[in-house]
Amino acid sequence: MKTGKLLSTLAYTALLMSCNTQKDPMDAYIDELMSKMTIQEKIGQLNQQVAGDIMTGSEQDTEITELLRNGEIGSVLNVKGVDRVKAIQKIAVEESRLGIPLIVGMDVIHGYETVFPIPLGLAATWDIEGIEESAHIAAKEASANGVAWTFSPMGDICVDPRWGRQAEGAGEDPFLGSRVAEAMVRGYQGNNYENEDNIMACIKHFALYGAAEAGRDYNTVDMSHLRMYNEYFDPYKAAVEAGAGSVMTSFNIVDGLPATSNKWLVTDVLRNQWGFDGFVVTDYASIDEMEKHGISDKQHNAALALKAGTDMDMVARAFVETLEKSLNEGLVSQSDIDTACRRVLEAKYKLGLFDNPYKYCDEAKAQNSTYLPEYREVARRLTQESFVLLKNEGNILPLKKQGTVALIGPMSESNGDIVGTWCVASDPTKYNNVREGLEKALEGKAKVLCTQGCNFVDDPYVQTATRTLVPFIDKEQGKREAMDIARKADVIICAMGEDAWMSGEGSSRSDIEMPAPQRELLAALKTLGKPIVLLNFAGRATAIKWESENIPAIMQVWYGSECADALADVLFGDAVPQGKLTVSMPQSVGQLPLYYNYLNTGRPVGEGADRYLNFTSNYIDVRNDALYPFGYGLSYTTFEYSDITLSANEMTANGSLTAKVTITNTGEYDGVEIAQLYIHDLQASICRPVKELKGFKRVALKKGESKDVEFEITPDLLKFYNSDLQYVLEPGMFDLMIGTNSSNKALKKASFEVK
Ligand code: BGC
């Protein structure tokens, strides 16, 4: 298809060949196009606007039709529905002077209509192939619905779960976070964009957004470069190396400058050191926010952002409103504008939008490619894999499909909440809520009684502000109804925790324990002396010490459109839990930030210290350990690890060695174990973490089966950035640990030396 005004890139390539020119076809095409563009049209390419569907900030939709005709918009975001996308694209292509197509972006964060667990839950599968597949399915559905570009993955490491956006990332670990980020980029983008199922990824929020002080969203960040390079940068860099086509800057400051205007970050690190050659978009109105950060006015902030290397302005309209003036006044140069414009046009070229601007706008395809049974099947499997079984006293789980089950809690019947945060395109009428999922699984075998029982939180204002549709009910009546059905039941399942919007953007919590009304109801139900299973819906690590001491079975649940069916599968033993935490779950909020890969102090108490020790690094009132550590998760079966066998006790700076363990399924079910490799550099030129994840393997083991599991230790796994920020391998002794989670008692240990 031709745009009508622009020559298709194929036709253009043919023309070039006939002229016998040596130029790269993309460069030549864009040179030719840019030679026709006015300065306003060039700046227009740098402007992204909302089209009214979903907004996360205060910027309002302006009448975009006229702006599209004038060539003042290069991209729109979060437009839902192929017909709407097509209509908007048509104006840009057929009614603007040059007919340059728009690039349409959307927050497809954990699926489009087929909704996978939230990213934190996807990470808990440790199933890298599965995660890649989830992103590919998301891309298939999104691309069929007009979307060419997703604002995902989020590579922000987060060690403070008060930050609600922990939900959107892979958790606290740089190694796992990197593997997840690159898998998602591969899943969205595939090998190239020729395949129309593939869309462009955007690694965000560059950088350090997850390190907001006190876990309060948008808050200040202050961090050493050593820490950035050795921990926080890893997932972004991995995504760039996997070929991510775009990067989004973060809201926070880095080294005292808003990320959007931080040249060191956006140009020196991202482009010069890492070789990123795509385009950079701001986060929502972040150029406007620079004024509140106390930098300058709109015009100067826009100039600073452009000069820093930021190419596209998300909704602030700062570039369109000020860059021409800044050019005239010498604040920015023609080449600053040209460079950014070229990068945006290159993305459109690579996506094939010049050849066919309606590539992603096929109505029939949208109908036939969304929420397909085969996609839902994958989502159901990954959702099963994501659940983390935290406790299963007396092997209450799996339950038998018999008798009467009481399902209680505000998550029980909420289709709106079960998909979790950031679901721009899900359709709540299409999937089951928890009650429906259990009823379907138990039909003809057992009876399900169900009631809401309590509110999510005590304050009706907060419950409404989180946007849940679950009604605010009378406390006493809710409790009476819950006790009533619980008395009639053989087992009580509590679907409780956080509604979909208690985590995610802008949803910071200072107290991450089970909210009071839910805990009170749990305590009341406990007095009945019946088996209770708590399904803890959460978009973060929560602090559930009381629950872990009082409720016999607890499973961590991370939402998704197929969550209800997946829950029924796991609760009744048709599938076995296998997820493991990718965040440390604290005993108390006062321990935060809490993470397994900490640096030792000079006065450590040591892991597992069971009482307060004066003049050592600990608290009077709580032990240092996590309630449930990073990497933790139970199965219905049990696994045993042999000691580690090393292929050698020494390795050279360019050699390698292998570490082997034998894992045996010693329980009564077939299962999957996620074996984890940790390394500790015992003496180095800078302090190194007590352990760092450096490998993991998912191992399927039939009941009674044993398998050897090998990890190769290569120099890359041992390198780090030294105080000169050089990436080095230093000789010396290393500890190597393999086991079922990150706590010392769960790990086998061996040592080796790098000569
Ligand atoms: C969020 C981004 C998101 C963007 C567009 C912002 O508020 O921080 O993660 O991609 O909105 O919706």
mmCIF file with all atom_site columns, C-alpha atoms in Angstrom, residues 375-509:
data_model
loop_
_atom_site.group_PDB
_atom_site.id
_atom_site.type_symbol
_atom_site.label_atom_id
_atom_site.label_alt_id
_atom_site.label_comp_id
_atom_site.label_asym_id
_atom_site.label_entity_id
_atom_site.label_seq_id
_atom_site.pdbx_PDB_ins_code
_atom_site.Cartn_x
_atom_site.Cartn_y
_atom_site.Cartn_z
_atom_site.occupancy
_atom_site.B_iso_or_equiv
_atom_site.pdbx_formal_charge
_atom_site.auth_seq_id
_atom_site.auth_comp_id
_atom_site.auth_asym_id
_atom_site.auth_atom_id
_atom_site.pdbx_PDB_model_num
ATOM 1   C CA . TYR A 1 375 ? -3.422  -17.725 23.855 1.00 0.00 ? 375 TYR A CA 1
ATOM 2   C CA . ARG A 1 376 ? -5.580  -18.247 26.925 1.00 0.00 ? 376 ARG A CA 1
ATOM 3   C CA . GLU A 1 377 ? -4.137  -21.728 27.329 1.00 0.00 ? 377 GLU A CA 1
ATOM 4   C CA . VAL A 1 378 ? -0.601  -20.276 27.514 1.00 0.00 ? 378 VAL A CA 1
ATOM 5   C CA . ALA A 1 379 ? -1.783  -17.604 29.946 1.00 0.00 ? 379 ALA A CA 1
ATOM 6   C CA . ARG A 1 380 ? -3.441  -20.225 32.126 1.00 0.00 ? 380 ARG A CA 1
ATOM 7   C CA . ARG A 1 381 ? -0.255  -22.298 32.228 1.00 0.00 ? 381 ARG A CA 1
ATOM 8   C CA . LEU A 1 382 ? 1.947   -19.305 33.040 1.00 0.00 ? 382 LEU A CA 1
ATOM 9   C CA . THR A 1 383 ? -0.513  -18.185 35.703 1.00 0.00 ? 383 THR A CA 1
ATOM 10  C CA . GLN A 1 384 ? -0.341  -21.628 37.323 1.00 0.00 ? 384 GLN A CA 1
ATOM 11  C CA . GLU A 1 385 ? 3.442   -21.382 37.171 1.00 0.00 ? 385 GLU A CA 1
ATOM 12  C CA . SER A 1 386 ? 3.425   -17.949 38.778 1.00 0.00 ? 386 SER A CA 1
ATOM 13  C CA . PHE A 1 387 ? 1.662   -18.797 42.052 1.00 0.00 ? 387 PHE A CA 1
ATOM 14  C CA . VAL A 1 388 ? 4.068   -18.969 44.953 1.00 0.00 ? 388 VAL A CA 1
ATOM 15  C CA . LEU A 1 389 ? 3.062   -21.397 47.679 1.00 0.00 ? 389 LEU A CA 1
ATOM 16  C CA . LEU A 1 390 ? 4.363   -19.812 50.874 1.00 0.00 ? 390 LEU A CA 1
ATOM 17  C CA . LYS A 1 391 ? 2.995   -22.192 53.455 1.00 0.00 ? 391 LYS A CA 1
ATOM 18  C CA . ASN A 1 392 ? 1.167   -25.515 53.419 1.00 0.00 ? 392 ASN A CA 1
ATOM 19  C CA . GLU A 1 393 ? 0.946   -26.757 56.981 1.00 0.00 ? 393 GLU A CA 1
ATOM 20  C CA . GLY A 1 394 ? -0.300  -30.313 57.247 1.00 0.00 ? 394 GLY A CA 1
ATOM 21  C CA . ASN A 1 395 ? -0.464  -30.497 53.464 1.00 0.00 ? 395 ASN A CA 1
ATOM 22  C CA . ILE A 1 396 ? -3.893  -28.868 53.389 1.00 0.00 ? 396 ILE A CA 1
ATOM 23  C CA . LEU A 1 397 ? -3.283  -28.283 49.695 1.00 0.00 ? 397 LEU A CA 1
ATOM 24  C CA . PRO A 1 398 ? -4.152  -29.670 47.268 1.00 0.00 ? 398 PRO A CA 1
ATOM 25  C CA . LEU A 1 399 ? -7.798  -29.780 48.260 1.00 0.00 ? 399 LEU A CA 1
ATOM 26  C CA . LYS A 1 400 ? -10.142 -32.584 47.344 1.00 0.00 ? 400 LYS A CA 1
ATOM 27  C CA . LYS A 1 401 ? -13.002 -31.915 44.943 1.00 0.00 ? 401 LYS A CA 1
ATOM 28  C CA . GLN A 1 402 ? -15.660 -32.786 47.494 1.00 0.00 ? 402 GLN A CA 1
ATOM 29  C CA . GLY A 1 403 ? -17.831 -31.375 50.282 1.00 0.00 ? 403 GLY A CA 1
ATOM 30  C CA . THR A 1 404 ? -18.492 -27.674 50.693 1.00 0.00 ? 404 THR A CA 1
ATOM 31  C CA . VAL A 1 405 ? -16.032 -24.878 50.028 1.00 0.00 ? 405 VAL A CA 1
ATOM 32  C CA . ALA A 1 406 ? -16.569 -21.394 51.479 1.00 0.00 ? 406 ALA A CA 1
ATOM 33  C CA . LEU A 1 407 ? -15.004 -18.709 49.304 1.00 0.00 ? 407 LEU A CA 1
ATOM 34  C CA . ILE A 1 408 ? -14.670 -15.455 51.225 1.00 0.00 ? 408 ILE A CA 1
ATOM 35  C CA . GLY A 1 409 ? -13.066 -12.096 50.588 1.00 0.00 ? 409 GLY A CA 1
ATOM 36  C CA . PRO A 1 410 ? -13.301 -8.980  48.429 1.00 0.00 ? 410 PRO A CA 1
ATOM 37  C CA . MET A 1 411 ? -11.362 -10.591 45.548 1.00 0.00 ? 411 MET A CA 1
ATOM 38  C CA . SER A 1 412 ? -13.841 -13.475 45.246 1.00 0.00 ? 412 SER A CA 1
ATOM 39  C CA . GLU A 1 413 ? -16.169 -12.073 42.624 1.00 0.00 ? 413 GLU A CA 1
ATOM 40  C CA . SER A 1 414 ? -14.383 -9.084  41.150 1.00 0.00 ? 414 SER A CA 1
ATOM 41  C CA . ASN A 1 415 ? -13.772 -9.435  37.422 1.00 0.00 ? 415 ASN A CA 1
ATOM 42  C CA . GLY A 1 416 ? -12.429 -5.894  37.367 1.00 0.00 ? 416 GLY A CA 1
ATOM 43  C CA . ASP A 1 417 ? -9.722  -6.656  39.909 1.00 0.00 ? 417 ASP A CA 1
ATOM 44  C CA . ILE A 1 418 ? -8.632  -10.147 38.978 1.00 0.00 ? 418 ILE A CA 1
ATOM 45  C CA . VAL A 1 419 ? -6.623  -8.966  35.965 1.00 0.00 ? 419 VAL A CA 1
ATOM 46  C CA . GLY A 1 420 ? -4.414  -6.700  38.084 1.00 0.00 ? 420 GLY A CA 1
ATOM 47  C CA . THR A 1 421 ? -2.915  -3.314  37.365 1.00 0.00 ? 421 THR A CA 1
ATOM 48  C CA . TRP A 1 422 ? -2.331  -1.847  33.870 1.00 0.00 ? 422 TRP A CA 1
ATOM 49  C CA . CYS A 1 423 ? -4.860  -3.656  31.759 1.00 0.00 ? 423 CYS A CA 1
ATOM 50  C CA . VAL A 1 424 ? -5.721  -1.174  29.098 1.00 0.00 ? 424 VAL A CA 1
ATOM 51  C CA . ALA A 1 425 ? -7.502  -3.596  26.798 1.00 0.00 ? 425 ALA A CA 1
ATOM 52  C CA . SER A 1 426 ? -8.908  -6.448  28.885 1.00 0.00 ? 426 SER A CA 1
ATOM 53  C CA . ASP A 1 427 ? -12.601 -7.305  28.689 1.00 0.00 ? 427 ASP A CA 1
ATOM 54  C CA . PRO A 1 428 ? -14.026 -8.240  32.114 1.00 0.00 ? 428 PRO A CA 1
ATOM 55  C CA . THR A 1 429 ? -17.053 -9.907  30.566 1.00 0.00 ? 429 THR A CA 1
ATOM 56  C CA . LYS A 1 430 ? -14.942 -12.608 28.938 1.00 0.00 ? 430 LYS A CA 1
ATOM 57  C CA . TYR A 1 431 ? -13.134 -14.326 31.793 1.00 0.00 ? 431 TYR A CA 1
ATOM 58  C CA . ASN A 1 432 ? -14.057 -15.876 35.148 1.00 0.00 ? 432 ASN A CA 1
ATOM 59  C CA . ASN A 1 433 ? -13.796 -14.405 38.597 1.00 0.00 ? 433 ASN A CA 1
ATOM 60  C CA . VAL A 1 434 ? -12.552 -16.655 41.404 1.00 0.00 ? 434 VAL A CA 1
ATOM 61  C CA . ARG A 1 435 ? -16.017 -17.917 42.320 1.00 0.00 ? 435 ARG A CA 1
ATOM 62  C CA . GLU A 1 436 ? -16.838 -18.801 38.726 1.00 0.00 ? 436 GLU A CA 1
ATOM 63  C CA . GLY A 1 437 ? -13.480 -20.535 38.308 1.00 0.00 ? 437 GLY A CA 1
ATOM 64  C CA . LEU A 1 438 ? -14.015 -22.692 41.384 1.00 0.00 ? 438 LEU A CA 1
ATOM 65  C CA . GLU A 1 439 ? -17.627 -23.459 40.520 1.00 0.00 ? 439 GLU A CA 1
ATOM 66  C CA . LYS A 1 440 ? -16.618 -24.595 37.053 1.00 0.00 ? 440 LYS A CA 1
ATOM 67  C CA . ALA A 1 441 ? -13.893 -26.857 38.407 1.00 0.00 ? 441 ALA A CA 1
ATOM 68  C CA . LEU A 1 442 ? -16.128 -28.314 41.124 1.00 0.00 ? 442 LEU A CA 1
ATOM 69  C CA . GLU A 1 443 ? -19.317 -28.712 39.133 1.00 0.00 ? 443 GLU A CA 1
ATOM 70  C CA . GLY A 1 444 ? -21.151 -31.866 40.163 1.00 0.00 ? 444 GLY A CA 1
ATOM 71  C CA . LYS A 1 445 ? -18.494 -32.695 42.757 1.00 0.00 ? 445 LYS A CA 1
ATOM 72  C CA . ALA A 1 446 ? -18.533 -30.052 45.465 1.00 0.00 ? 446 ALA A CA 1
ATOM 73  C CA . LYS A 1 447 ? -20.531 -27.034 46.523 1.00 0.00 ? 447 LYS A CA 1
ATOM 74  C CA . VAL A 1 448 ? -19.195 -23.458 46.565 1.00 0.00 ? 448 VAL A CA 1
ATOM 75  C CA . LEU A 1 449 ? -20.643 -20.880 48.973 1.00 0.00 ? 449 LEU A CA 1
ATOM 76  C CA . CYS A 1 450 ? -19.367 -17.376 48.465 1.00 0.00 ? 450 CYS A CA 1
ATOM 77  C CA . THR A 1 451 ? -19.506 -13.950 50.047 1.00 0.00 ? 451 THR A CA 1
ATOM 78  C CA . GLN A 1 452 ? -17.445 -10.760 50.020 1.00 0.00 ? 452 GLN A CA 1
ATOM 79  C CA . GLY A 1 453 ? -17.144 -10.776 53.834 1.00 0.00 ? 453 GLY A CA 1
ATOM 80  C CA . CYS A 1 454 ? -15.247 -7.531  54.215 1.00 0.00 ? 454 CYS A CA 1
ATOM 81  C CA . ASN A 1 455 ? -13.912 -4.451  52.467 1.00 0.00 ? 455 ASN A CA 1
ATOM 82  C CA . PHE A 1 456 ? -10.431 -4.145  51.008 1.00 0.00 ? 456 PHE A CA 1
ATOM 83  C CA . VAL A 1 457 ? -9.645  -1.295  53.413 1.00 0.00 ? 457 VAL A CA 1
ATOM 84  C CA . ASP A 1 458 ? -11.386 0.451   56.289 1.00 0.00 ? 458 ASP A CA 1
ATOM 85  C CA . ASP A 1 459 ? -11.713 3.820   54.618 1.00 0.00 ? 459 ASP A CA 1
ATOM 86  C CA . PRO A 1 460 ? -14.506 4.059   52.021 1.00 0.00 ? 460 PRO A CA 1
ATOM 87  C CA . TYR A 1 461 ? -12.753 6.991   50.371 1.00 0.00 ? 461 TYR A CA 1
ATOM 88  C CA . VAL A 1 462 ? -9.591  4.961   49.797 1.00 0.00 ? 462 VAL A CA 1
ATOM 89  C CA . GLN A 1 463 ? -11.498 1.934   48.569 1.00 0.00 ? 463 GLN A CA 1
ATOM 90  C CA . THR A 1 464 ? -13.220 4.088   45.950 1.00 0.00 ? 464 THR A CA 1
ATOM 91  C CA . ALA A 1 465 ? -10.051 6.017   45.123 1.00 0.00 ? 465 ALA A CA 1
ATOM 92  C CA . THR A 1 466 ? -8.315  2.792   44.148 1.00 0.00 ? 466 THR A CA 1
ATOM 93  C CA . ARG A 1 467 ? -10.989 2.433   41.461 1.00 0.00 ? 467 ARG A CA 1
ATOM 94  C CA . THR A 1 468 ? -12.139 -1.047  42.438 1.00 0.00 ? 468 THR A CA 1
ATOM 95  C CA . LEU A 1 469 ? -15.792 -1.721  41.692 1.00 0.00 ? 469 LEU A CA 1
ATOM 96  C CA . VAL A 1 470 ? -16.132 -3.970  44.729 1.00 0.00 ? 470 VAL A CA 1
ATOM 97  C CA . PRO A 1 471 ? -18.791 -2.309  46.906 1.00 0.00 ? 471 PRO A CA 1
ATOM 98  C CA . PHE A 1 472 ? -18.034 -0.868  50.322 1.00 0.00 ? 472 PHE A CA 1
ATOM 99  C CA . ILE A 1 473 ? -20.155 -3.009  52.620 1.00 0.00 ? 473 ILE A CA 1
ATOM 100 C CA . ASP A 1 474 ? -21.319 -2.877  56.212 1.00 0.00 ? 474 ASP A CA 1
ATOM 101 C CA . LYS A 1 475 ? -18.613 -4.432  58.321 1.00 0.00 ? 475 LYS A CA 1
ATOM 102 C CA . GLU A 1 476 ? -20.766 -6.359  60.792 1.00 0.00 ? 476 GLU A CA 1
ATOM 103 C CA . GLN A 1 477 ? -23.109 -7.698  58.168 1.00 0.00 ? 477 GLN A CA 1
ATOM 104 C CA . GLY A 1 478 ? -20.194 -8.776  55.984 1.00 0.00 ? 478 GLY A CA 1
ATOM 105 C CA . LYS A 1 479 ? -18.641 -10.626 58.867 1.00 0.00 ? 479 LYS A CA 1
ATOM 106 C CA . ARG A 1 480 ? -21.945 -12.319 59.809 1.00 0.00 ? 480 ARG A CA 1
ATOM 107 C CA . GLU A 1 481 ? -22.413 -13.585 56.262 1.00 0.00 ? 481 GLU A CA 1
ATOM 108 C CA . ALA A 1 482 ? -18.846 -14.824 56.107 1.00 0.00 ? 482 ALA A CA 1
ATOM 109 C CA . MET A 1 483 ? -19.065 -16.678 59.421 1.00 0.00 ? 483 MET A CA 1
ATOM 110 C CA . ASP A 1 484 ? -22.360 -18.113 58.330 1.00 0.00 ? 484 ASP A CA 1
ATOM 111 C CA . ILE A 1 485 ? -21.108 -19.764 55.167 1.00 0.00 ? 485 ILE A CA 1
ATOM 112 C CA . ALA A 1 486 ? -17.802 -20.708 56.797 1.00 0.00 ? 486 ALA A CA 1
ATOM 113 C CA . ARG A 1 487 ? -19.683 -22.703 59.449 1.00 0.00 ? 487 ARG A CA 1
ATOM 114 C CA . LYS A 1 488 ? -21.363 -24.730 56.721 1.00 0.00 ? 488 LYS A CA 1
ATOM 115 C CA . ALA A 1 489 ? -18.102 -25.449 54.882 1.00 0.00 ? 489 ALA A CA 1
ATOM 116 C CA . ASP A 1 490 ? -15.398 -28.114 55.107 1.00 0.00 ? 490 ASP A CA 1
ATOM 117 C CA . VAL A 1 491 ? -12.689 -25.716 53.980 1.00 0.00 ? 491 VAL A CA 1
ATOM 118 C CA . ILE A 1 492 ? -12.421 -21.937 53.797 1.00 0.00 ? 492 ILE A CA 1
ATOM 119 C CA . ILE A 1 493 ? -10.667 -20.239 50.889 1.00 0.00 ? 493 ILE A CA 1
ATOM 120 C CA . CYS A 1 494 ? -9.995  -16.543 51.432 1.00 0.00 ? 494 CYS A CA 1
ATOM 121 C CA . ALA A 1 495 ? -9.466  -14.446 48.299 1.00 0.00 ? 495 ALA A CA 1
ATOM 122 C CA . MET A 1 496 ? -7.965  -11.349 49.869 1.00 0.00 ? 496 MET A CA 1
ATOM 123 C CA . GLY A 1 497 ? -5.127  -8.842  49.641 1.00 0.00 ? 497 GLY A CA 1
ATOM 124 C CA . GLU A 1 498 ? -4.796  -5.939  47.251 1.00 0.00 ? 498 GLU A CA 1
ATOM 125 C CA . ASP A 1 499 ? -7.325  -4.918  44.664 1.00 0.00 ? 499 ASP A CA 1
ATOM 126 C CA . ALA A 1 500 ? -5.970  -4.305  41.180 1.00 0.00 ? 500 ALA A CA 1
ATOM 127 C CA . TRP A 1 501 ? -5.157  -0.675  41.828 1.00 0.00 ? 501 TRP A CA 1
ATOM 128 C CA . MET A 1 502 ? -3.639  -0.933  45.277 1.00 0.00 ? 502 MET A CA 1
ATOM 129 C CA . SER A 1 503 ? -0.426  -1.556  43.374 1.00 0.00 ? 503 SER A CA 1
ATOM 130 C CA . GLY A 1 504 ? 0.761   0.029   40.140 1.00 0.00 ? 504 GLY A CA 1
ATOM 131 C CA . GLU A 1 505 ? 1.390   3.661   39.295 1.00 0.00 ? 505 GLU A CA 1
ATOM 132 C CA . GLY A 1 506 ? 0.702   6.150   42.050 1.00 0.00 ? 506 GLY A CA 1
ATOM 133 C CA . SER A 1 507 ? -0.239  3.373   44.499 1.00 0.00 ? 507 SER A CA 1
ATOM 134 C CA . SER A 1 508 ? 2.393   3.595   47.166 1.00 0.00 ? 508 SER A CA 1
ATOM 135 C CA . ARG A 1 509 ? 1.571   2.145   50.579 1.00 0.00 ? 509 ARG A CA 1
#
